[in-house]
PDB file of C-alpha atoms in Angstrom:
ATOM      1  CA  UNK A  13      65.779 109.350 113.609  1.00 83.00           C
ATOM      2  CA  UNK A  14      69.271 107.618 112.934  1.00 90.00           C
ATOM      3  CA  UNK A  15      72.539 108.575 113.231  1.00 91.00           C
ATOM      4  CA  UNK A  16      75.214 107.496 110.984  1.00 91.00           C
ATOM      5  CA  UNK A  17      78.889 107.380 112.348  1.00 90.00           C
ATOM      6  CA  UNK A  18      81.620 107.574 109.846  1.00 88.00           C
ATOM      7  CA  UNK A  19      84.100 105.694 109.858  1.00 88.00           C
ATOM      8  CA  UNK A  20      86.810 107.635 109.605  1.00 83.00           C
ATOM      9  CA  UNK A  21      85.407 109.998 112.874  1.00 83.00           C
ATOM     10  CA  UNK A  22      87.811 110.499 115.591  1.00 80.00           C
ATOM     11  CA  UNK A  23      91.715 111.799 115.637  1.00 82.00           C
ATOM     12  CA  UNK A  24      93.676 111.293 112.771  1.00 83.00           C
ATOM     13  CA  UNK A  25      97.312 108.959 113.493  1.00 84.00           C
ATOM     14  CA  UNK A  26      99.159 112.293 113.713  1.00 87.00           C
ATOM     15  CA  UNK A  27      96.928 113.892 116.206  1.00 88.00           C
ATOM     16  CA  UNK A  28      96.470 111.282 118.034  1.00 90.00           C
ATOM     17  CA  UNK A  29     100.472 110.805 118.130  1.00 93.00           C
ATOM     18  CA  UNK A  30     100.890 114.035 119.400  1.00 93.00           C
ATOM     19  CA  UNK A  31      98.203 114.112 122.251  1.00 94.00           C
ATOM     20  CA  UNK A  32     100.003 110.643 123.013  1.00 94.00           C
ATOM     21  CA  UNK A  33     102.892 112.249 123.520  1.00 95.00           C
ATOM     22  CA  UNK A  34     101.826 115.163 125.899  1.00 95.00           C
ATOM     23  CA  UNK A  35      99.920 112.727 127.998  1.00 94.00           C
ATOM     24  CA  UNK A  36     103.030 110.306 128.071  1.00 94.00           C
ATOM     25  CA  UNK A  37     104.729 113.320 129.365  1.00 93.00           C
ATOM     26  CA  UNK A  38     102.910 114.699 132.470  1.00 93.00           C
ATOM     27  CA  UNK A  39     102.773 111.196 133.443  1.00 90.00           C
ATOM     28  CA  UNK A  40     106.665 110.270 132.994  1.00 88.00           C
ATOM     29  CA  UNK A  41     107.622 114.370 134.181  1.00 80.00           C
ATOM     30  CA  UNK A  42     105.463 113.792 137.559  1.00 71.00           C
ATOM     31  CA  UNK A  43     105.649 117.780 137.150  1.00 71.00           C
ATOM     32  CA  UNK A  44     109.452 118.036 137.795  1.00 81.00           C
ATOM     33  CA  UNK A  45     109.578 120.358 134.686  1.00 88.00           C
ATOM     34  CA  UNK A  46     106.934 122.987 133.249  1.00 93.00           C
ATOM     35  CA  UNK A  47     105.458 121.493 129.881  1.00 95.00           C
ATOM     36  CA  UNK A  48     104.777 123.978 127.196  1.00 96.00           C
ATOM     37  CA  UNK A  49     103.056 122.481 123.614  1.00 96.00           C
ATOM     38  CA  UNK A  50     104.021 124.969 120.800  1.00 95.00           C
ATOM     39  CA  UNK A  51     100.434 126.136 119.503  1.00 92.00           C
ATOM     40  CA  UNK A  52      96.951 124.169 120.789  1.00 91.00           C
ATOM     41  CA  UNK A  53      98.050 120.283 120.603  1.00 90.00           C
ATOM     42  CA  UNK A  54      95.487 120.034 118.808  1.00 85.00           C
ATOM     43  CA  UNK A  55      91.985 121.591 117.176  1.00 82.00           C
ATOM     44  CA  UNK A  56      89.691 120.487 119.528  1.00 82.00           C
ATOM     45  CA  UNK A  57      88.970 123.133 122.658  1.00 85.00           C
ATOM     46  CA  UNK A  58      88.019 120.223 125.403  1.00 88.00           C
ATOM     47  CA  UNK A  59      91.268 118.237 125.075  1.00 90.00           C
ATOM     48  CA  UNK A  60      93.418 121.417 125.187  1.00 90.00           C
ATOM     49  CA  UNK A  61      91.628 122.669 128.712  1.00 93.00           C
ATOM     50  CA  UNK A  62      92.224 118.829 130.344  1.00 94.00           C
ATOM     51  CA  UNK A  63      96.075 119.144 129.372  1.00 94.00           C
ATOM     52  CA  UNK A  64      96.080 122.826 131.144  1.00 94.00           C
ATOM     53  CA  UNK A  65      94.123 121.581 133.978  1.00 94.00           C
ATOM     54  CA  UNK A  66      97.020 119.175 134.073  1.00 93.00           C
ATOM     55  CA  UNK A  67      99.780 122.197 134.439  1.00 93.00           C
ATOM     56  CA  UNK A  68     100.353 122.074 130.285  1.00 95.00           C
ATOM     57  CA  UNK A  69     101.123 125.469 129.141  1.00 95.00           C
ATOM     58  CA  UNK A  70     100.173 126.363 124.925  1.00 96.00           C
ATOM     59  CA  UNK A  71     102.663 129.236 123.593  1.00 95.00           C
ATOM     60  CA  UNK A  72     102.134 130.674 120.262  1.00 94.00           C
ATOM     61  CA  UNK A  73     104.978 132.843 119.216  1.00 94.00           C
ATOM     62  CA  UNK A  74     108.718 132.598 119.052  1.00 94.00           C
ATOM     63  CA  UNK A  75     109.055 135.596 121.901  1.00 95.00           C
ATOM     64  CA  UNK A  76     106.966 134.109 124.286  1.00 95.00           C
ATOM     65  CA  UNK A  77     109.385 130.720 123.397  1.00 95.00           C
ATOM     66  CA  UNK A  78     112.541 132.781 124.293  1.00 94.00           C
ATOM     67  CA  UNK A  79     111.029 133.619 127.840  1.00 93.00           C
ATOM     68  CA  UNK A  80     111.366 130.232 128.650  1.00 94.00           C
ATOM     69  CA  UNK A  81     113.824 129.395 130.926  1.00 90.00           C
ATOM     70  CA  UNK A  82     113.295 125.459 131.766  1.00 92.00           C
ATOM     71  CA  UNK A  83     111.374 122.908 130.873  1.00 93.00           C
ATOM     72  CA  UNK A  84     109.855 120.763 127.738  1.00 95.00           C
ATOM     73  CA  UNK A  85     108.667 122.170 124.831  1.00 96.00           C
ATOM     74  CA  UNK A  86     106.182 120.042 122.556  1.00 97.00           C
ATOM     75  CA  UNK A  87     105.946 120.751 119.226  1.00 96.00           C
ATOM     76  CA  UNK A  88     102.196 119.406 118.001  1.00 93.00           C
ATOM     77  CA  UNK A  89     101.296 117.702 114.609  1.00 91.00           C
ATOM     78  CA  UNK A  90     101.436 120.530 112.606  1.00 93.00           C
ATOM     79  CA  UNK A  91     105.422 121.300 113.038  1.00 95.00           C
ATOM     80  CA  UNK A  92     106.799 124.573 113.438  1.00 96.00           C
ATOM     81  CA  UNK A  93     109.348 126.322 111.290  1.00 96.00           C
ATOM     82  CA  UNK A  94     112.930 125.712 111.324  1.00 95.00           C
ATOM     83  CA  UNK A  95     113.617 128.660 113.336  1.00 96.00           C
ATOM     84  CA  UNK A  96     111.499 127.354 116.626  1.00 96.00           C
ATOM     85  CA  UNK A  97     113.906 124.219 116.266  1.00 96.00           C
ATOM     86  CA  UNK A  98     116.620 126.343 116.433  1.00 95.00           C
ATOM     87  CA  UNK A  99     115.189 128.699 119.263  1.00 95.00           C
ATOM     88  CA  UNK A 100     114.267 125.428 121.523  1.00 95.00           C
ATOM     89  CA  UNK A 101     117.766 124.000 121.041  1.00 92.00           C
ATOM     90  CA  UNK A 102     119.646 127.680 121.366  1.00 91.00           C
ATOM     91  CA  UNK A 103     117.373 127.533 124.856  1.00 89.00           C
ATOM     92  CA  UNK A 104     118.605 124.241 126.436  1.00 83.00           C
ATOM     93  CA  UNK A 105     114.883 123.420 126.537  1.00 92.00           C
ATOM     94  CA  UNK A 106     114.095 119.926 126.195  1.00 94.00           C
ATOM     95  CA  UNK A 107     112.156 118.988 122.745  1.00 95.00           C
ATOM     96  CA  UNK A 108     109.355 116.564 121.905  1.00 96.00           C
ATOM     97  CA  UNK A 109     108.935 117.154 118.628  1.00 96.00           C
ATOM     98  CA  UNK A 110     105.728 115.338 117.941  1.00 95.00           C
ATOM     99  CA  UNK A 111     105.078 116.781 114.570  1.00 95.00           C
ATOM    100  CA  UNK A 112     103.096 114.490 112.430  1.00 93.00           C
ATOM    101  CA  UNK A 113     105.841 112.158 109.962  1.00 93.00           C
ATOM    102  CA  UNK A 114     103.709 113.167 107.089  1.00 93.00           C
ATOM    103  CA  UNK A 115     104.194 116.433 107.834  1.00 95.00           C
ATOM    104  CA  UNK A 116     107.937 116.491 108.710  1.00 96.00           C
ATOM    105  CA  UNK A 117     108.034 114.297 105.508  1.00 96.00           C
ATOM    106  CA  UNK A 118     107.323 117.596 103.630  1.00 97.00           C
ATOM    107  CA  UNK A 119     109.693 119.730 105.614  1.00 97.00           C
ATOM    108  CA  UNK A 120     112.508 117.568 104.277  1.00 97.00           C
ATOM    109  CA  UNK A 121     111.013 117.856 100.638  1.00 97.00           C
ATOM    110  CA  UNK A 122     111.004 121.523 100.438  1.00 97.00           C
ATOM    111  CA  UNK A 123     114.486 121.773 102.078  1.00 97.00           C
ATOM    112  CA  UNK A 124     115.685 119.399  99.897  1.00 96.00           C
ATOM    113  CA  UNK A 125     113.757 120.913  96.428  1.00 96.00           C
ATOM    114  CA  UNK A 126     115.540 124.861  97.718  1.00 96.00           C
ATOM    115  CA  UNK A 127     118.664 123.229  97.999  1.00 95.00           C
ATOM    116  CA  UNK A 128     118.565 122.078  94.314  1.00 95.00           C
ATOM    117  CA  UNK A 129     117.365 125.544  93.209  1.00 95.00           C
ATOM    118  CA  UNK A 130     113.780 124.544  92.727  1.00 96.00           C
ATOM    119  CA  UNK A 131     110.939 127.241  93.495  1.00 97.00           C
ATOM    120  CA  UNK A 132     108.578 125.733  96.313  1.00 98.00           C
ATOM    121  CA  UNK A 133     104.531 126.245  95.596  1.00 98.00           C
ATOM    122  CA  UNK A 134     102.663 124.927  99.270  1.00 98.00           C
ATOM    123  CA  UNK A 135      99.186 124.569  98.163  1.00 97.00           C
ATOM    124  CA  UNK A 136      97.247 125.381 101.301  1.00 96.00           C
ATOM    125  CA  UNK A 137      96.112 127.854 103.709  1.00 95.00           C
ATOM    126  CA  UNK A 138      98.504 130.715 104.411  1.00 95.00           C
ATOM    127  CA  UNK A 139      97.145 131.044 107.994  1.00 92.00           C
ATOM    128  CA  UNK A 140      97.354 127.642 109.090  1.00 93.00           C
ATOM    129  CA  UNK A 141      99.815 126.471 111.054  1.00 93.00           C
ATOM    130  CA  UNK A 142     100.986 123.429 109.229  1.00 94.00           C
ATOM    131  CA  UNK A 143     101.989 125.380 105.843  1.00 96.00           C
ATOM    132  CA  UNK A 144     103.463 128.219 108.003  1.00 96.00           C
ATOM    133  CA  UNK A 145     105.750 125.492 109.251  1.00 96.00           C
ATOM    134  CA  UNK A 146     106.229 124.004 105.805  1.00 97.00           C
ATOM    135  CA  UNK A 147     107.114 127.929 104.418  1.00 97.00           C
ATOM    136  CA  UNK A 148     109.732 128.283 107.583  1.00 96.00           C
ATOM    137  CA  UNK A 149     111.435 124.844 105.544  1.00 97.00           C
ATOM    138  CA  UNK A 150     111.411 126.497 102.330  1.00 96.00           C
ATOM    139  CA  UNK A 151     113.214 129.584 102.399  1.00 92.00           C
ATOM    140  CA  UNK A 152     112.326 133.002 100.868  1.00 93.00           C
ATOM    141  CA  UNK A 153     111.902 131.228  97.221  1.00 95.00           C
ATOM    142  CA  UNK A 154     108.261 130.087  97.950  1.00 97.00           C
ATOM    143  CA  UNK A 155     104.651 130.902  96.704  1.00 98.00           C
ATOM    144  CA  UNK A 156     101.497 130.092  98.765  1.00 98.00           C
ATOM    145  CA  UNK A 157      98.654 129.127  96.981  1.00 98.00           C
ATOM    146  CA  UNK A 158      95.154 128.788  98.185  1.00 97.00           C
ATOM    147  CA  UNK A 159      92.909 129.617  95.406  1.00 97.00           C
ATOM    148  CA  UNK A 160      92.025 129.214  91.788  1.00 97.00           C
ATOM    149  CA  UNK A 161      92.546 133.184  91.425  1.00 97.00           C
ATOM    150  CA  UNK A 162      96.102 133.138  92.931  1.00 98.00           C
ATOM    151  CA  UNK A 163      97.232 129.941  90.919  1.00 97.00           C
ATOM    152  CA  UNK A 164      96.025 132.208  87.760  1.00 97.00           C
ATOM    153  CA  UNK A 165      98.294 134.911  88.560  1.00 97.00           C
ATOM    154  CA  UNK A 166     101.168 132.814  89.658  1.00 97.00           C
ATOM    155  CA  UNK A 167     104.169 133.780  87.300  1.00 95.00           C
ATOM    156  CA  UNK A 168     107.879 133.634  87.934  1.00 95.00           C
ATOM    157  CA  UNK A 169     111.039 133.605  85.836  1.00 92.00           C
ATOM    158  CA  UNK A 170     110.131 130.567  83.414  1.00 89.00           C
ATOM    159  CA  UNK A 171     113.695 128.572  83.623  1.00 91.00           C
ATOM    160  CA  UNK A 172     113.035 128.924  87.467  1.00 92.00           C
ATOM    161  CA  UNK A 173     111.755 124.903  87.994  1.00 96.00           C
ATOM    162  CA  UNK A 174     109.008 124.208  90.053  1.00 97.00           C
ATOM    163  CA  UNK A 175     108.025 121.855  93.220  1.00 97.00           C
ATOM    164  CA  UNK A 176     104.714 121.676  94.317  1.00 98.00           C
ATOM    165  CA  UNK A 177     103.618 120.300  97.628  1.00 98.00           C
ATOM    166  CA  UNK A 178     100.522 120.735  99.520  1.00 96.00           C
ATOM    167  CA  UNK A 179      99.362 120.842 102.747  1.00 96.00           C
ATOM    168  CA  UNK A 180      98.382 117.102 104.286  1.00 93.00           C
ATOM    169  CA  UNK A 181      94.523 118.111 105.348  1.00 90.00           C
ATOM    170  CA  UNK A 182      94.344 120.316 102.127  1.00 92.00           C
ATOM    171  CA  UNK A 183      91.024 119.671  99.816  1.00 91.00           C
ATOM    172  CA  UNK A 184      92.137 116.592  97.206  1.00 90.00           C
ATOM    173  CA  UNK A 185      90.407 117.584  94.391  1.00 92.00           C
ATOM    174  CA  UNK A 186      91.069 121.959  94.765  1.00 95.00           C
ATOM    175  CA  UNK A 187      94.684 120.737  95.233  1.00 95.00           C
ATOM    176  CA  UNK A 188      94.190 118.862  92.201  1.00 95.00           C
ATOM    177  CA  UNK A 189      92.683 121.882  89.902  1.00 97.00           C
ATOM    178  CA  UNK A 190      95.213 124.324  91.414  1.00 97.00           C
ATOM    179  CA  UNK A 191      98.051 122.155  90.056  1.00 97.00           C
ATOM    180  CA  UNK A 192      96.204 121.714  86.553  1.00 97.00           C
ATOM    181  CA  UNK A 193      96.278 125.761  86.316  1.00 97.00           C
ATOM    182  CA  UNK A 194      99.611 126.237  87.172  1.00 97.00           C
ATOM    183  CA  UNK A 195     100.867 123.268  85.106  1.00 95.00           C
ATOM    184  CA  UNK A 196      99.783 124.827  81.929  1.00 95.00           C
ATOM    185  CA  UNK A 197     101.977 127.754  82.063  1.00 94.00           C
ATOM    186  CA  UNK A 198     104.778 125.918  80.668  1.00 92.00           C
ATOM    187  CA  UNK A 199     107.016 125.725  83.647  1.00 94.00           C
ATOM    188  CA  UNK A 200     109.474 122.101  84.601  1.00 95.00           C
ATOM    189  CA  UNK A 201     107.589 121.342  87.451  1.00 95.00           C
ATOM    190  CA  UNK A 202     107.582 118.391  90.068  1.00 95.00           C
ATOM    191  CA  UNK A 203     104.071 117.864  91.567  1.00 95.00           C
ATOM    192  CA  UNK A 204     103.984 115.842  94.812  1.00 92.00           C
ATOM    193  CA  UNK A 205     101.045 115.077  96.476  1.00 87.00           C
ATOM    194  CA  UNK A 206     101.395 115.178  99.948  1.00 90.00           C
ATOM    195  CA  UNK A 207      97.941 115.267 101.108  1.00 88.00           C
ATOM    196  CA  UNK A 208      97.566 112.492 103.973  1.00 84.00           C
ATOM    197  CA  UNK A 209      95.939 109.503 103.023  1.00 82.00           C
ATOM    198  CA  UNK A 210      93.703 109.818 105.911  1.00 79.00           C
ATOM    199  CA  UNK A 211      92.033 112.947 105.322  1.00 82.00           C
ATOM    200  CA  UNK A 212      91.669 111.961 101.471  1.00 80.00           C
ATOM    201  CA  UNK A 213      89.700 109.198 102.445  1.00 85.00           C
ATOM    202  CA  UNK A 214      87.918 111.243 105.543  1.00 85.00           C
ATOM    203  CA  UNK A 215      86.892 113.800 102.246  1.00 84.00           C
ATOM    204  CA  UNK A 216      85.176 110.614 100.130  1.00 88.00           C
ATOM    205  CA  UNK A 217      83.524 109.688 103.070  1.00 90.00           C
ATOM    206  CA  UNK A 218      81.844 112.326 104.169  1.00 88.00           C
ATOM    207  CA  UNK A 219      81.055 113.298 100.371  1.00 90.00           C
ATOM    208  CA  UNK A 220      79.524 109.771  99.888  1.00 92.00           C
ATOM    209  CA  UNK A 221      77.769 110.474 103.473  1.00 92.00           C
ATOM    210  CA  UNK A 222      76.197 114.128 102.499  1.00 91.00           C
ATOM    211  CA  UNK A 223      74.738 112.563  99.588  1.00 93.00           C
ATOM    212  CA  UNK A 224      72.427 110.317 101.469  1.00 92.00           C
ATOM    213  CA  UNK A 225      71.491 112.356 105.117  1.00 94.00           C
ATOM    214  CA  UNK A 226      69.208 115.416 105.855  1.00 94.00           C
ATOM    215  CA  UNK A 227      72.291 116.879 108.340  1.00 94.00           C
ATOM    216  CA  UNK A 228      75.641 116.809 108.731  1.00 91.00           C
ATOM    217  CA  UNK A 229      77.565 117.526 111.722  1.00 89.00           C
ATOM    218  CA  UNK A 230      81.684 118.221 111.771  1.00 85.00           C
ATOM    219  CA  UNK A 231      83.075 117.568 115.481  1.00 81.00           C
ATOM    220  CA  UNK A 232      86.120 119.740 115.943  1.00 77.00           C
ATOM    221  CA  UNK A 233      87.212 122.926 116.190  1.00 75.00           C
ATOM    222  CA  UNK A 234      85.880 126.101 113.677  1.00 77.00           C
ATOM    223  CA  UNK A 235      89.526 126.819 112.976  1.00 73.00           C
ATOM    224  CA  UNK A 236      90.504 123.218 111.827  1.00 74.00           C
ATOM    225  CA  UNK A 237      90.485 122.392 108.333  1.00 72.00           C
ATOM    226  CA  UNK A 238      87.564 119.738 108.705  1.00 66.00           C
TER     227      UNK A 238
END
């Protein structure tokens, strides 16, 4: 039997960043403060139980954020909306925002695209963490749009103008049909593609890689969009 590697296996620049970051942390802190990451660091269940072995403390919600007290507050690759930015700084916590730039890239976009009037489309999982920190940038203007039956009933006032982002570990070419749909209703819109170069290329791969194995085998966690 052999085992083929790809070569695009392991963390991605933006996870990788951010687990950087909390290690770089507990080391520099030398536990003078409580570390908190906002949400799992990252997808992967054996590296989140070494940083709580290590005193590192995962929070989920904005109320469990306003118990906090002290400390440092990491926010993980994904982001978080602009409200938990607000929260953190209303708090005195300290922040290490170690969101990935790709992502905070899109933040800007959308903020941007609602301050010129534009309706914001986020191609992408509603539940995942990453768009609901993109939607939390986008204001109450914005669509979600996961699949080919939403982008088919997607209608809004048609001098409204459109941008459409996605989210960075979205699928290239479903992000690529669900724009096609929704561009042939007639509306001015302004597609950007902001699906990470990374996991475009991670997608080929392991499509070129299925074609020619009897198993493949995705290392990460169920709830990550690998």
């Amino acid at each position: 039997m052999s085992v083929e590697v790809a070569k695009s296996a392991g963390f991605c620049f933006g996870v990788k960043r951010a687990v950087d970051k909390v290690y770089e942390q507990i080391k520099e802190n030398n536990q003078q403060k409580k570390i908190y990451t906002f949400g799992p660091i990252i997808h992967n269940e054996e590296v989140v139980k070494d940083l709580e072995s290590k005193g590192v403390v995962v929070i989920n919600s904005k109320e469990e954020l306003e118990k906090i007290k002290e400390g440092i507050i990491v926010i993980r690759s994904h982001g978080a909306t602009k409200e938990i930015y607000e929260t953190i700084e209303k708090s005195n916590l300290s922040l290490v925002d170690a969101t990935c730039p790709f992502v905070r890239k899109i933040h800007k976009i959308v903020q941007n695209e609602k301050n010129n009037n534009r309706h914001i489309i986020i191609i992408g999982n509603a539940n995942h963490p990453e768009v609901q920190g993109i939607r939390g940038w986008s204001g109450e203007d914005t669509t979600i749009i996961d699949t080919e039956e939403e982008a088919e009933k997607f209608e809004i006032d048609k001098s409204k103008s459109i941008c459409i982002v996605s989210q960075t570990t979205f699928n290239y070419k479903k992000f690529k049909y669900l724009v096609e749909i929704i561009s042939k209703k007639g509306y001015d819109i302004n597609v950007l593609d902001t699906i990470c170069n990374a996991t475009h290329e991670r997608q080929r791969e392991a499509q070129d890689i299925a074609k020619k194995v009897d198993t493949m085998i995705v290392i990460g966690g169920k709830n990550s969009s690998n």
